[in-house]
Amino acid sequence: MNNDGCARGDIAGGSDGDAAALAGCGTGRRVSYQLYIDGGIRLVADAWLAESLLGVLRDHLGVMSVKDACEQGRCGSCSVLMDGRLVASCTVLAADAAGAVVTTVAGLGAGGPARAVRAAFLAHGAVQCGFCTPGFVVAVTDLLARRPDADEDEIREALAGNICRCTGYGRIMAAIRSIQDTRR
Amino acid sequence: MADSRSSGDQEFTDHAAAGQGIGRSVPRPDGADKIDGTFPYAGDLFLPGMLHARTLRSPHPRARIRRIDTAAARRLPGVAAVVTAGDVPGRATYGLIVADQPVFARDVVRYQGEPVAAVAARDARAAVRALAAIDVDYEPLPAVTDPERIVSVGGEVDPLHPDGNIFREIHLRHGDPAARGTVQVSDSYVVGMQDQAFLGCEAALVVPTADGGIDMRVATQWLHSDREQIAACLGIPEDRVRLTLAGVGGAFGGREDITLQIHGALLARVTGQPLRIRYDRVESFLGHPHRHPARLWFRHTASRRGQLVSVHARVVLDGGAYASSSPAVLANAVTHASGPYRVPHTVVDGWVVRTNNPPCGAMRGFGVPQVAFGHEAQMDRLADALGMDPVELRRRNVLEPGDVLPTGQLVADPLPLREAIATVAARPLPAPVSDRTPVTSLPGGRLAAADPGRVRRGVGYALAYKNLLFSEGFDDFSTARVRLELGPDGTPRAVVHSACAEVGQGFVTIAGQIVRTELGVDQVLLAPADTAIGSAGPTSASRQTWMSGGAVRAAAVTVAERLLGRAAGRLGLPPEVVAEPRRLLALADGEIVASEAGTRLPLADLLADGPVEAVEVFRHRRTQPLGPDGQGDVHVAFAVAAHRAVVDVDVDLGLVRVVSMALAQDVGMVLNPMALRGQAEGGTAQGLGLALMEELVVDGGVVRNPTFHDYVLPTIADVPALDFVALTHAQPGAPYGVKGVGEAATCSATPAVVAAVRAAIGRDLRRVPIRPQDLVLPPGQAHPADLVRPDAGGGG
Ligand code: FES
Ligand code: FES
C-alpha cells in the first residue's frame, strides 16, 4: 500500500490491469488537459497523471469503440492513431497525448480507404464477435495507407500486434486482399 | 497455401445478390455496428451514478480461512457494501451440473483465485482500495495438484470437498478385453491447460428492481442457467431475476459457468443501487474455468494388414477445485477415446478428479481435443510400426454407417470419414523451402532470420469426430417466437425472439436467413435475447444452429400455416381448406398464391387484420444415459473433420511455422458459406494454438501467466490460410440437414500440426503445447532430423 491508498500487487485478480482504477496510483497528482480526438477538442478534467490514453478515452470521455482486451499492449484491441502513427492506446499516457492528434475508428473518415476497409470487413465475414474489429480496422487502414501493395508476409507481420480469437484471420486476410485487388 | 482464395472455393460462390435466404453468404446484421465500434459489449455499458463492483480472490491454492475482517474496508470513503459468504441469502453454492462451488469461500479456499468477498463502491478506484483493506487471515495448507495422486489413492483420502475428490469415473468395456492384434504400440501423452481467451472480458450491468429482484445485462452463453443459479443463491423466485444478453466478445465455452453474475446481483440487492461488475484480463484468467489438462495412455493393437484389433486407454482429466461441467467432459473424452475408427475391442478407464488447481469446464471440443491428440499420435505410430502410409491406415479403419461405436451405439447417419481424409490428402502441397524462400516466409519471420539449410519441412494428418448437441439422455430443447406484422412503414416484417446467446458465432445471421426463406419477407428484426421467453439452451456443443435454428424454423412454419389459414378464410374457401391451407395455398415472394385459381393476396393486406405469431419448442431425438460400463445410445449425432498440416521447423531455434492447413469437414448442409468458413478457420486456429503455444502454466496450484503477455495466442502471422472443403451430406433430424460446425475442426487441428512437426524433426512429441525445448538439442548433439531425414528440407 502506498501513500495515496492505492493497492498493488497483493490481491490476485484485483491488483492488475484495471487501467482506470489503478493508473495514477503513487503519483498523487491530478491534472486537466485537452485532447484532440477525431477532429474535436475534448477536455479531460481531473485525471490522474498516469492514466493511460485507453483509460481516459473509455472512462472519462466515453469513447467505447476503443477496446480493452488486455491493457498490456499485447492484443491491439485498443489501437488508435496518434499523430498518424499506430499505437496501442493502453501503453500511452493520456497526458502525453495532449497536443497530439488522436484518431479512433470513428475518426478514420466516412470515405476513402477506411470506407473500403469497413465495407470489405462486412462483405468478407471478417467480423464474428467483433471485439477485435475496431482495432483491426484502424490497423488495416493504417497499413494500406502506408503500404497499399504490401505482400502477404508483410501484411501478416504488420498486423501481428492485433489478436482475433474468433476468425482465425482467414476472412480478415480475404478482406484485405479484396481491397488490394480492387485498387489494382 | 500462399493464396487464401486459390482453392476450395467452388462451393462458396456468393449468392448474396440473389437473396438473403439460406445458402447465401449473408453478412452479419450486427456487422456494421461492430466495425464502427458502436456495438455495445457488456463491459461498455454504464448508467449515471452506478456503483463499481470488484471481487477479492484467494492468493492461495488451498488454505483455511481463520477470519475475514471487512470493517476497515466498509469504513473507507465511497464504499457502499462489502459482502462475504455470510451475506448470501439463499443457496450458498452454485454450479452447472452440481452446485458444489461456494458463491464466496467461507472456511476454506480450494484454488488460487477463488472469490472470498466482493465490494461495491462509487468508483473503480475506491473499489480497489476496499479490496486492499479487507483483512483475510489465511492458514495455507499443502495444495493437492497432481490428479494422478487422487486416482491412485482412490480419491477419498484427504477429501478436498465434502463431495469427495472424484467428479466421475467411467470404465468403458466393449468386446473382449483380452483380445490383441499382432502389432502393438503404446505410449503416454500430456495435454496442458488451454484457456478460451475470448477478447471481451466478463462484465454485467445490474439494476435492483422494486419487487426485490434484479435486472441484469450480461455477457453469457446461457441466460436461463444463469437465472436459475442467481435466483437460487439470492433465495428469490426465478421470475424476479430478469436477464438480457449484452454484447458478447467471444465465449468458446468460457462463459458457460457463472462467474460474476451472483456477486453482482447480490451487491445490487444489498446496496439497492445499479452497478457494473467486470473483470480485467488477469481476473478473467482466474475467474472462469479452462480446458481440462489431461494425462493419457493408449495401447493400440492391429493385424499385420493394418486392421485395428483393440484400443486400451486411460484418461485422467484434472477438473480443478469445482465440478463445473467435468462429468460431461469426461463422458466425451472416454466415448471418443479410440477416435473415429472401427475398433472391435475397446477398454477405456477414465477419471475426472478434484484438485487444488483452477476449475476446468467447457471449451470448444469439450473433452475431444485431448483424446484426439492422443489417438492420432497413436495412429501415426501404428502406421510407422506397420510400415504403412498414415493416410492409408486411417482409410482402412474409419467408421462407416452400420458400424458399432465403443459405446455399442450404431452409426446410423452419414459419417464421411474416408472422404474427409482422402480430400485433404489430395489438396495441392505448398512449394518446398529453397534458397530463394524469403526470410519472412521462414520460421520466426524477419526477426528470427532462419537459415533455410536448418529448416525441416513436415506434413501431418489427423482425423477426428465430435458429438453434436447434448448427450447422455439430457432433455435438450430450444424455444423461439416468430411474429409476422406490419412495420411502421406499412410493409410486412418478421420479429424473431429467442434466448439464444449470440457470442459471435452468427446465430443472428442464420435466424434471419431462416425466416426469410420460410416467410419470404425481406425485413427481419431480432428482439433482444432475454429470459422473457423460454430457454434456448446454451451456445455450446455445436447446438444453436440445429436447436435454435430448428425452433425458429418451426415457429416460422407455424406462422406461415396460420397466415395461409387466414388467407383461406378471407378467400371464402371451405373449412377443410382453412384447416389445411397448404393443399391449395402457398406463400411466395411476399404474397399468398392460390395455386389453382391463380389468385394473389399481398401479405400486407392479410396482416392489416393484425400480426400472426407462433412460439415453438424444438427438441432433438432422445438419447440414453451412459451405463456404468460405458455403453449406451448416448450421442445424438457426430461431425467429422480431417486436417492436413504442413510445417517448417527451425531445428536450431526451436521455432515452428505452419505453412499450410487443409481441412475437410462434414457440415451437413451449408446455410451460410461465409459464416461456415469463419467457423472452420477460427476452430482451426484454436487447435493450432493448443498444438504450438497456448498453455496456462499452473505451478503448485498457482497460475504463472494470467496475462496476454505470457499466455501466447496465435496471431495473423502464425495462422496460414485455410484450404477448406465442406463435405455436404444432409443430417437426418436437423433443420435443412445442417450440422453444427463450431467444434470438429478444433479437434483435428491440434494432432495434425503435431504430426507435421513430428514428421519434420523425427522425434516423438508426447505433449501439447509443444515447447521450443522439445524441438532443439544441445549444441554438438546430432539432431534426429539430420539422422532420420537427411533430405527433409525438400518438403512433404
Ligand atoms: S488493450 Fe491495449 S493492446 Fe490490448
Ligand atoms: S471477431 Fe472476436 S476477437 Fe475478432
PDB file of N, CA and C and ligand atoms in Angstrom, chain A residues 54 67-79 87-91 161, chain B residues 708, ligand 1:
ATOM      1  N   LEU A  54      -6.034   4.825 -23.194  1.00  0.00           N
ATOM      2  CA  LEU A  54      -7.198   3.938 -23.255  1.00  0.00           C
ATOM      3  C   LEU A  54      -8.165   4.232 -22.111  1.00  0.00           C
ATOM      4  N   LYS A  67     -11.243  -0.653 -27.518  1.00  0.00           N
ATOM      5  CA  LYS A  67     -11.498  -1.807 -26.657  1.00  0.00           C
ATOM      6  C   LYS A  67     -10.330  -2.093 -25.717  1.00  0.00           C
ATOM      7  N   ASP A  68     -10.591  -2.939 -24.748  1.00  0.00           N
ATOM      8  CA  ASP A  68      -9.647  -3.113 -23.635  1.00  0.00           C
ATOM      9  C   ASP A  68      -9.428  -4.586 -23.294  1.00  0.00           C
ATOM     10  N   ALA A  69      -9.029  -5.383 -24.287  1.00  0.00           N
ATOM     11  CA  ALA A  69      -8.950  -6.823 -24.037  1.00  0.00           C
ATOM     12  C   ALA A  69      -7.779  -7.231 -23.154  1.00  0.00           C
ATOM     13  N   CYS A  70      -6.700  -6.453 -23.113  1.00  0.00           N
ATOM     14  CA  CYS A  70      -5.565  -6.905 -22.294  1.00  0.00           C
ATOM     15  C   CYS A  70      -4.955  -5.794 -21.438  1.00  0.00           C
ATOM     16  N   GLU A  71      -5.034  -4.560 -21.885  1.00  0.00           N
ATOM     17  CA  GLU A  71      -4.448  -3.411 -21.182  1.00  0.00           C
ATOM     18  C   GLU A  71      -2.963  -3.602 -20.909  1.00  0.00           C
ATOM     19  N   GLN A  72      -2.312  -4.305 -21.805  1.00  0.00           N
ATOM     20  CA  GLN A  72      -0.886  -4.612 -21.650  1.00  0.00           C
ATOM     21  C   GLN A  72      -0.116  -4.454 -22.936  1.00  0.00           C
ATOM     22  N   GLY A  73      -0.739  -3.900 -23.938  1.00  0.00           N
ATOM     23  CA  GLY A  73      -0.038  -3.742 -25.204  1.00  0.00           C
ATOM     24  C   GLY A  73       0.116  -5.010 -26.008  1.00  0.00           C
ATOM     25  N   ARG A  74      -0.680  -6.040 -25.723  1.00  0.00           N
ATOM     26  CA  ARG A  74      -0.471  -7.326 -26.365  1.00  0.00           C
ATOM     27  C   ARG A  74      -1.561  -7.755 -27.335  1.00  0.00           C
ATOM     28  N   CYS A  75      -2.639  -6.985 -27.473  1.00  0.00           N
ATOM     29  CA  CYS A  75      -3.736  -7.504 -28.301  1.00  0.00           C
ATOM     30  C   CYS A  75      -4.183  -6.566 -29.407  1.00  0.00           C
ATOM     31  N   GLY A  76      -3.872  -5.283 -29.304  1.00  0.00           N
ATOM     32  CA  GLY A  76      -4.251  -4.350 -30.360  1.00  0.00           C
ATOM     33  C   GLY A  76      -5.713  -3.951 -30.373  1.00  0.00           C
ATOM     34  N   SER A  77      -6.526  -4.422 -29.423  1.00  0.00           N
ATOM     35  CA  SER A  77      -7.949  -4.063 -29.452  1.00  0.00           C
ATOM     36  C   SER A  77      -8.147  -2.579 -29.155  1.00  0.00           C
ATOM     37  N   CYS A  78      -7.112  -1.929 -28.597  1.00  0.00           N
ATOM     38  CA  CYS A  78      -7.202  -0.514 -28.243  1.00  0.00           C
ATOM     39  C   CYS A  78      -6.479   0.371 -29.253  1.00  0.00           C
ATOM     40  N   SER A  79      -6.204  -0.185 -30.454  1.00  0.00           N
ATOM     41  CA  SER A  79      -5.401   0.548 -31.446  1.00  0.00           C
ATOM     42  C   SER A  79      -6.028   1.885 -31.830  1.00  0.00           C
ATOM     43  N   VAL A  87      -0.692   3.184 -32.522  1.00  0.00           N
ATOM     44  CA  VAL A  87      -0.245   2.864 -31.159  1.00  0.00           C
ATOM     45  C   VAL A  87      -1.311   2.031 -30.457  1.00  0.00           C
ATOM     46  N   ALA A  88      -0.864   1.299 -29.457  1.00  0.00           N
ATOM     47  CA  ALA A  88      -1.793   0.648 -28.532  1.00  0.00           C
ATOM     48  C   ALA A  88      -2.086   1.685 -27.449  1.00  0.00           C
ATOM     49  N   SER A  89      -3.328   2.159 -27.399  1.00  0.00           N
ATOM     50  CA  SER A  89      -3.605   3.301 -26.513  1.00  0.00           C
ATOM     51  C   SER A  89      -3.465   2.930 -25.041  1.00  0.00           C
ATOM     52  N   CYS A  90      -3.447   1.630 -24.725  1.00  0.00           N
ATOM     53  CA  CYS A  90      -3.257   1.240 -23.326  1.00  0.00           C
ATOM     54  C   CYS A  90      -1.814   1.440 -22.879  1.00  0.00           C
ATOM     55  N   THR A  91      -0.903   1.615 -23.835  1.00  0.00           N
ATOM     56  CA  THR A  91       0.507   1.775 -23.456  1.00  0.00           C
ATOM     57  C   THR A  91       0.969   3.225 -23.562  1.00  0.00           C
ATOM     58  N   GLY A 161       0.312  -7.570 -34.217  1.00  0.00           N
ATOM     59  CA  GLY A 161       0.012  -6.995 -32.908  1.00  0.00           C
ATOM     60  C   GLY A 161      -1.474  -6.969 -32.591  1.00  0.00           C
TER      61      GLY A 161
ATOM     62  N   PHE B 708      -2.073 -11.599 -21.215  1.00  0.00           N
ATOM     63  CA  PHE B 708      -1.778 -11.807 -22.636  1.00  0.00           C
ATOM     64  C   PHE B 708      -0.297 -11.633 -22.926  1.00  0.00           C
TER      65      PHE B 708
HETATM   66  S1  FES C   1      -5.825  -3.421 -24.648  1.00  0.00           S
HETATM   67 FE1  FES C   1      -4.177  -2.311 -25.476  1.00  0.00          FE
HETATM   68  S2  FES C   1      -3.077  -3.805 -26.558  1.00  0.00           S
HETATM   69 FE2  FES C   1      -4.592  -4.961 -25.534  1.00  0.00          FE
END
